[in-house]
mmCIF file of C-alpha atoms in Angstrom:
data_model
loop_
_atom_site.group_PDB
_atom_site.id
_atom_site.type_symbol
_atom_site.label_atom_id
_atom_site.label_comp_id
_atom_site.label_asym_id
_atom_site.label_seq_id
_atom_site.Cartn_x
_atom_site.Cartn_y
_atom_site.Cartn_z
ATOM 1 C CA MET Z 17 52.601 99.375 84.043
ATOM 2 C CA PRO Z 18 55.617 100.465 81.966
ATOM 3 C CA LYS Z 19 54.872 102.818 79.098
ATOM 4 C CA ILE Z 20 54.979 101.167 75.679
ATOM 5 C CA ARG Z 21 57.638 102.776 73.524
ATOM 6 C CA LYS Z 22 56.379 104.205 70.272
ATOM 7 C CA GLN Z 23 57.957 102.919 67.069
ATOM 8 C CA LEU Z 24 59.265 105.591 64.732
ATOM 9 C CA ILE Z 25 58.962 104.919 60.989
ATOM 10 C CA PHE Z 26 60.430 107.260 58.377
ATOM 11 C CA ILE Z 27 59.437 106.797 54.723
ATOM 12 C CA ASP Z 28 60.727 108.178 51.439
ATOM 13 C CA ASP Z 29 60.780 107.063 47.826
ATOM 14 C CA SER Z 30 63.160 106.899 44.893
ATOM 15 C CA GLY Z 31 62.324 107.103 41.233
ATOM 16 C CA ASP Z 32 58.849 108.323 40.337
ATOM 17 C CA PRO Z 33 55.384 106.802 39.904
ATOM 18 C CA GLY Z 34 55.026 108.071 36.330
ATOM 19 C CA PHE Z 35 55.195 106.366 32.946
ATOM 20 C CA LYS Z 36 56.484 109.145 30.697
ATOM 21 C CA ARG Z 37 59.465 108.666 28.408
ATOM 22 C CA ALA Z 38 61.756 110.321 30.947
ATOM 23 C CA SER Z 39 60.321 108.444 33.938
ATOM 24 C CA SER Z 40 62.394 106.084 36.037
ATOM 25 C CA SER Z 41 62.553 102.348 35.343
ATOM 26 C CA ASN Z 42 61.655 101.480 38.937
ATOM 27 C CA PHE Z 43 59.719 103.049 41.779
ATOM 28 C CA ILE Z 44 60.919 102.333 45.306
ATOM 29 C CA MET Z 45 59.309 103.096 48.673
ATOM 30 C CA ALA Z 46 61.580 102.548 51.678
ATOM 31 C CA ALA Z 47 61.315 102.856 55.447
ATOM 32 C CA ALA Z 48 63.686 103.122 58.384
ATOM 33 C CA LEU Z 49 62.090 101.628 61.509
ATOM 34 C CA PHE Z 50 63.336 102.555 64.975
ATOM 35 C CA VAL Z 51 62.074 100.481 67.890
ATOM 36 C CA ASP Z 52 63.883 102.727 70.382
ATOM 37 C CA PRO Z 53 63.145 106.471 69.960
ATOM 38 C CA ASP Z 54 66.358 107.306 71.843
ATOM 39 C CA VAL Z 55 68.373 105.644 69.081
ATOM 40 C CA ALA Z 56 66.530 107.731 66.495
ATOM 41 C CA THR Z 57 67.425 110.903 68.388
ATOM 42 C CA LYS Z 58 71.079 109.920 68.681
ATOM 43 C CA LEU Z 59 71.301 109.040 65.001
ATOM 44 C CA SER Z 60 69.647 112.304 63.968
ATOM 45 C CA ASN Z 61 72.140 114.226 66.096
ATOM 46 C CA ARG Z 62 75.020 112.288 64.538
ATOM 47 C CA ILE Z 63 73.815 113.183 61.044
ATOM 48 C CA SER Z 64 73.713 116.845 62.085
ATOM 49 C CA GLU Z 65 77.282 116.562 63.342
ATOM 50 C CA TYR Z 66 78.402 115.081 60.056
ATOM 51 C CA ARG Z 67 76.671 117.861 58.102
ATOM 52 C CA LYS Z 68 78.459 120.420 60.276
ATOM 53 C CA SER Z 69 81.806 118.715 59.634
ATOM 54 C CA LEU Z 70 81.227 119.316 55.914
ATOM 55 C CA SER Z 71 80.627 123.022 56.621
ATOM 56 C CA TRP Z 72 77.135 122.732 55.131
ATOM 57 C CA ARG Z 73 74.181 124.859 56.182
ATOM 58 C CA LYS Z 74 71.764 123.322 58.684
ATOM 59 C CA ASP Z 75 69.068 123.175 55.997
ATOM 60 C CA TYR Z 76 71.255 121.434 53.380
ATOM 61 C CA GLU Z 77 69.754 118.026 52.649
ATOM 62 C CA PHE Z 78 71.411 114.678 52.247
ATOM 63 C CA LYS Z 79 69.748 113.417 49.055
ATOM 64 C CA PHE Z 80 71.030 110.391 47.173
ATOM 65 C CA SER Z 81 70.493 111.971 43.762
ATOM 66 C CA LYS Z 82 72.163 115.287 44.572
ATOM 67 C CA ILE Z 83 75.265 114.758 46.691
ATOM 68 C CA ARG Z 84 78.653 113.246 45.932
ATOM 69 C CA LYS Z 85 78.799 109.498 46.211
ATOM 70 C CA ASP Z 86 81.847 109.516 48.488
ATOM 71 C CA ILE Z 87 79.804 111.543 50.975
ATOM 72 C CA ILE Z 88 76.943 109.047 50.699
ATOM 73 C CA ILE Z 89 79.329 106.171 51.390
ATOM 74 C CA GLU Z 90 80.815 107.902 54.420
ATOM 75 C CA LEU Z 91 77.396 108.768 55.829
ATOM 76 C CA LEU Z 92 76.019 105.265 55.254
ATOM 77 C CA ASN Z 93 78.979 103.850 57.159
ATOM 78 C CA ILE Z 94 78.228 106.260 60.001
ATOM 79 C CA VAL Z 95 74.526 105.355 60.262
ATOM 80 C CA SER Z 96 75.096 101.618 59.831
ATOM 81 C CA VAL Z 97 76.332 101.221 63.419
ATOM 82 C CA TYR Z 98 72.980 102.355 64.857
ATOM 83 C CA ASP Z 99 70.074 100.041 65.651
ATOM 84 C CA PHE Z 100 67.306 100.380 63.063
ATOM 85 C CA GLU Z 101 65.616 98.187 60.460
ATOM 86 C CA ILE Z 102 65.063 98.647 56.727
ATOM 87 C CA TYR Z 103 61.934 97.641 54.842
ATOM 88 C CA ALA Z 104 61.203 98.453 51.210
ATOM 89 C CA VAL Z 105 58.981 97.599 48.275
ATOM 90 C CA TYR Z 106 59.528 98.346 44.622
ATOM 91 C CA ILE Z 107 57.839 98.227 41.241
ATOM 92 C CA ASP Z 108 59.556 97.276 38.004
ATOM 93 C CA LYS Z 109 57.573 99.383 35.549
ATOM 94 C CA LYS Z 110 58.238 97.042 32.645
ATOM 95 C CA ASN Z 111 55.952 94.599 34.438
ATOM 96 C CA PHE Z 112 53.394 97.248 35.293
ATOM 97 C CA LYS Z 113 52.385 98.435 31.828
ATOM 98 C CA LYS Z 114 49.149 96.455 31.750
ATOM 99 C CA ILE Z 115 47.842 98.502 34.675
ATOM 100 C CA LYS Z 116 49.330 101.818 33.552
ATOM 101 C CA PRO Z 117 46.271 103.090 31.607
ATOM 102 C CA ILE Z 118 43.905 102.713 34.565
ATOM 103 C CA ILE Z 119 45.941 103.996 37.519
ATOM 104 C CA SER Z 120 47.034 107.565 38.216
ATOM 105 C CA ASN Z 121 50.443 108.542 39.560
ATOM 106 C CA GLU Z 122 48.829 109.524 42.862
ATOM 107 C CA ARG Z 123 47.019 106.204 43.232
ATOM 108 C CA LEU Z 124 50.200 104.293 42.435
ATOM 109 C CA TYR Z 125 52.117 106.355 45.003
ATOM 110 C CA ASN Z 126 49.469 105.705 47.678
ATOM 111 C CA TRP Z 127 49.256 102.003 46.881
ATOM 112 C CA THR Z 128 53.027 101.629 47.186
ATOM 113 C CA ILE Z 129 53.036 103.197 50.659
ATOM 114 C CA LYS Z 130 50.214 100.879 51.695
ATOM 115 C CA GLU Z 131 52.138 97.843 50.429
ATOM 116 C CA LEU Z 132 55.257 98.989 52.285
ATOM 117 C CA LEU Z 133 53.424 99.329 55.588
ATOM 118 C CA SER Z 134 51.870 95.903 55.055
ATOM 119 C CA ILE Z 135 55.299 94.247 55.386
ATOM 120 C CA ILE Z 136 56.341 96.214 58.474
ATOM 121 C CA PRO Z 137 55.366 94.871 61.939
ATOM 122 C CA VAL Z 138 53.623 98.105 62.895
ATOM 123 C CA ASN Z 139 52.431 98.332 66.479
ATOM 124 C CA ASN Z 140 52.339 101.586 68.442
ATOM 125 C CA ALA Z 141 53.879 103.824 65.804
ATOM 126 C CA LYS Z 142 54.544 107.351 64.643
ATOM 127 C CA ILE Z 143 54.893 107.320 60.860
ATOM 128 C CA GLU Z 144 56.483 110.224 58.992
ATOM 129 C CA ILE Z 145 56.432 110.393 55.180
ATOM 130 C CA ASP Z 146 58.350 112.808 52.997
ATOM 131 C CA GLY Z 147 55.895 115.519 51.939
ATOM 132 C CA ARG Z 148 55.343 115.809 48.186
ATOM 133 C CA SER Z 149 51.867 117.133 47.375
ATOM 134 C CA SER Z 150 49.035 119.415 48.452
ATOM 135 C CA LYS Z 151 47.370 119.133 51.877
ATOM 136 C CA GLN Z 152 44.266 117.675 50.271
ATOM 137 C CA ASN Z 153 46.240 114.914 48.563
ATOM 138 C CA MET Z 154 48.176 114.249 51.749
ATOM 139 C CA GLN Z 155 44.963 113.737 53.692
ATOM 140 C CA LYS Z 156 43.602 111.462 50.961
ATOM 141 C CA THR Z 157 46.798 109.432 51.159
ATOM 142 C CA ILE Z 158 46.550 109.098 54.946
ATOM 143 C CA THR Z 159 42.909 107.988 54.702
ATOM 144 C CA TYR Z 160 43.772 105.478 51.971
ATOM 145 C CA ILE Z 161 46.653 104.036 54.002
ATOM 146 C CA ARG Z 162 44.554 103.601 57.143
ATOM 147 C CA ARG Z 163 41.791 101.863 55.219
ATOM 148 C CA GLY Z 164 44.008 99.777 52.981
ATOM 149 C CA ALA Z 165 46.913 98.484 55.060
ATOM 150 C CA ASN Z 166 45.389 95.370 56.615
ATOM 151 C CA ASN Z 167 48.008 95.154 59.377
ATOM 152 C CA LEU Z 168 47.172 98.569 60.858
ATOM 153 C CA GLY Z 169 43.615 97.925 62.023
ATOM 154 C CA ASN Z 170 42.842 99.852 65.200
ATOM 155 C CA LYS Z 171 46.458 100.060 66.325
ATOM 156 C CA LYS Z 172 47.709 103.282 67.853
ATOM 157 C CA ILE Z 173 49.432 104.991 64.962
ATOM 158 C CA SER Z 174 49.867 108.520 63.735
ATOM 159 C CA ILE Z 175 50.687 109.344 60.125
ATOM 160 C CA LYS Z 176 51.896 112.692 58.867
ATOM 161 C CA PHE Z 177 53.778 114.192 55.959
ATOM 162 C CA CYS Z 178 56.946 116.109 56.815
ATOM 163 C CA ASP Z 179 59.270 118.439 54.984
ATOM 164 C CA SER Z 180 62.538 116.590 54.525
ATOM 165 C CA VAL Z 181 64.463 119.859 54.958
ATOM 166 C CA GLY Z 182 65.595 119.759 58.556
ATOM 167 C CA ASP Z 183 64.420 116.175 59.104
ATOM 168 C CA ASN Z 184 67.528 114.006 59.194
ATOM 169 C CA LEU Z 185 65.653 110.718 59.442
ATOM 170 C CA ILE Z 186 63.504 111.400 56.397
ATOM 171 C CA GLN Z 187 66.804 112.119 54.650
ATOM 172 C CA LEU Z 188 68.072 108.763 55.911
ATOM 173 C CA ALA Z 189 65.037 107.127 54.277
ATOM 174 C CA ASP Z 190 65.921 108.956 51.049
ATOM 175 C CA LEU Z 191 69.446 107.526 51.131
ATOM 176 C CA ILE Z 192 68.053 104.050 51.756
ATOM 177 C CA ALA Z 193 65.576 104.316 48.880
ATOM 178 C CA GLY Z 194 68.258 105.710 46.588
ATOM 179 C CA SER Z 195 70.668 102.923 47.508
ATOM 180 C CA ILE Z 196 68.044 100.301 46.706
ATOM 181 C CA ASN Z 197 67.184 102.003 43.428
ATOM 182 C CA ARG Z 198 70.840 102.040 42.415
ATOM 183 C CA SER Z 199 71.174 98.349 43.290
ATOM 184 C CA LEU Z 200 68.443 97.538 40.753
ATOM 185 C CA ASP Z 201 70.443 99.098 37.920
ATOM 186 C CA LYS Z 202 72.895 96.347 37.061
ATOM 187 C CA ASN Z 203 74.469 98.526 34.361
ATOM 188 C CA LYS Z 204 75.979 100.783 37.019
ATOM 189 C CA THR Z 205 79.458 99.795 38.186
ATOM 190 C CA ASP Z 206 78.572 100.921 41.715
ATOM 191 C CA SER Z 207 75.144 99.274 41.750
ATOM 192 C CA THR Z 208 75.630 97.357 45.016
ATOM 193 C CA LYS Z 209 78.217 99.575 46.686
ATOM 194 C CA TYR Z 210 75.717 101.522 48.801
ATOM 195 C CA ILE Z 211 73.198 98.851 49.681
ATOM 196 C CA ASP Z 212 76.004 96.515 50.771
ATOM 197 C CA ILE Z 213 76.867 98.945 53.579
ATOM 198 C CA LEU Z 214 73.301 98.653 54.879
ATOM 199 C CA LYS Z 215 72.974 94.894 54.397
ATOM 200 C CA ALA Z 216 72.827 94.064 58.114
ATOM 201 C CA LYS Z 217 69.906 96.465 58.577
ATOM 202 C CA ILE Z 218 67.701 95.038 55.826
ATOM 203 C CA VAL Z 219 64.744 92.949 56.997
ATOM 204 C CA GLU Z 220 62.843 92.824 53.701
ATOM 205 C CA ILE Z 221 62.983 94.328 50.220
ATOM 206 C CA LYS Z 222 59.971 93.075 48.289
ATOM 207 C CA GLN Z 223 59.144 93.422 44.617
ATOM 208 C CA ILE Z 224 55.402 94.067 44.486
ATOM 209 C CA TYR Z 225 55.119 94.103 40.689
#
């Protein structure tokens, strides 16, 4: 019997789950899904090659909020020829204020990941999420996801948090999330410039509130 290939899912967010005056207007959670692990490896290697062509250190991250937009455009064009799928969910916080007093930032973050995984056809999967909190909170998040995402059930999945430094495909998820976030800001003249490059890869972007 042929071995079932493991899906690879890389997740990162854009914006923040907070409601302070300086908080973002939207909170986005996005995923890059690879059905073929070999494609993921090739794409990761290609991102490393591009970083090297810029004469950047190996540990220099591609982050939507921190690098020049012409570099983002060039890199998105590079990755867009590879075979992967994009899924994302987002919250418009203007619509979320009724819940704000009774939900913590951590709970909102966890819930958004759960909602994202609920729209992805997860099967036999390795899921990597950009690390952002203590080990205890990470484990609580993993437990919450497994219990809450109704499409996971008893499927063979592994979930772990990873440091985005040195992980090109988590950085890809960051660029995807950032591109979606920018597309929601209609006041920006370049609001759709980045997401348009990825249009053929998008399976679903769902507003969950």
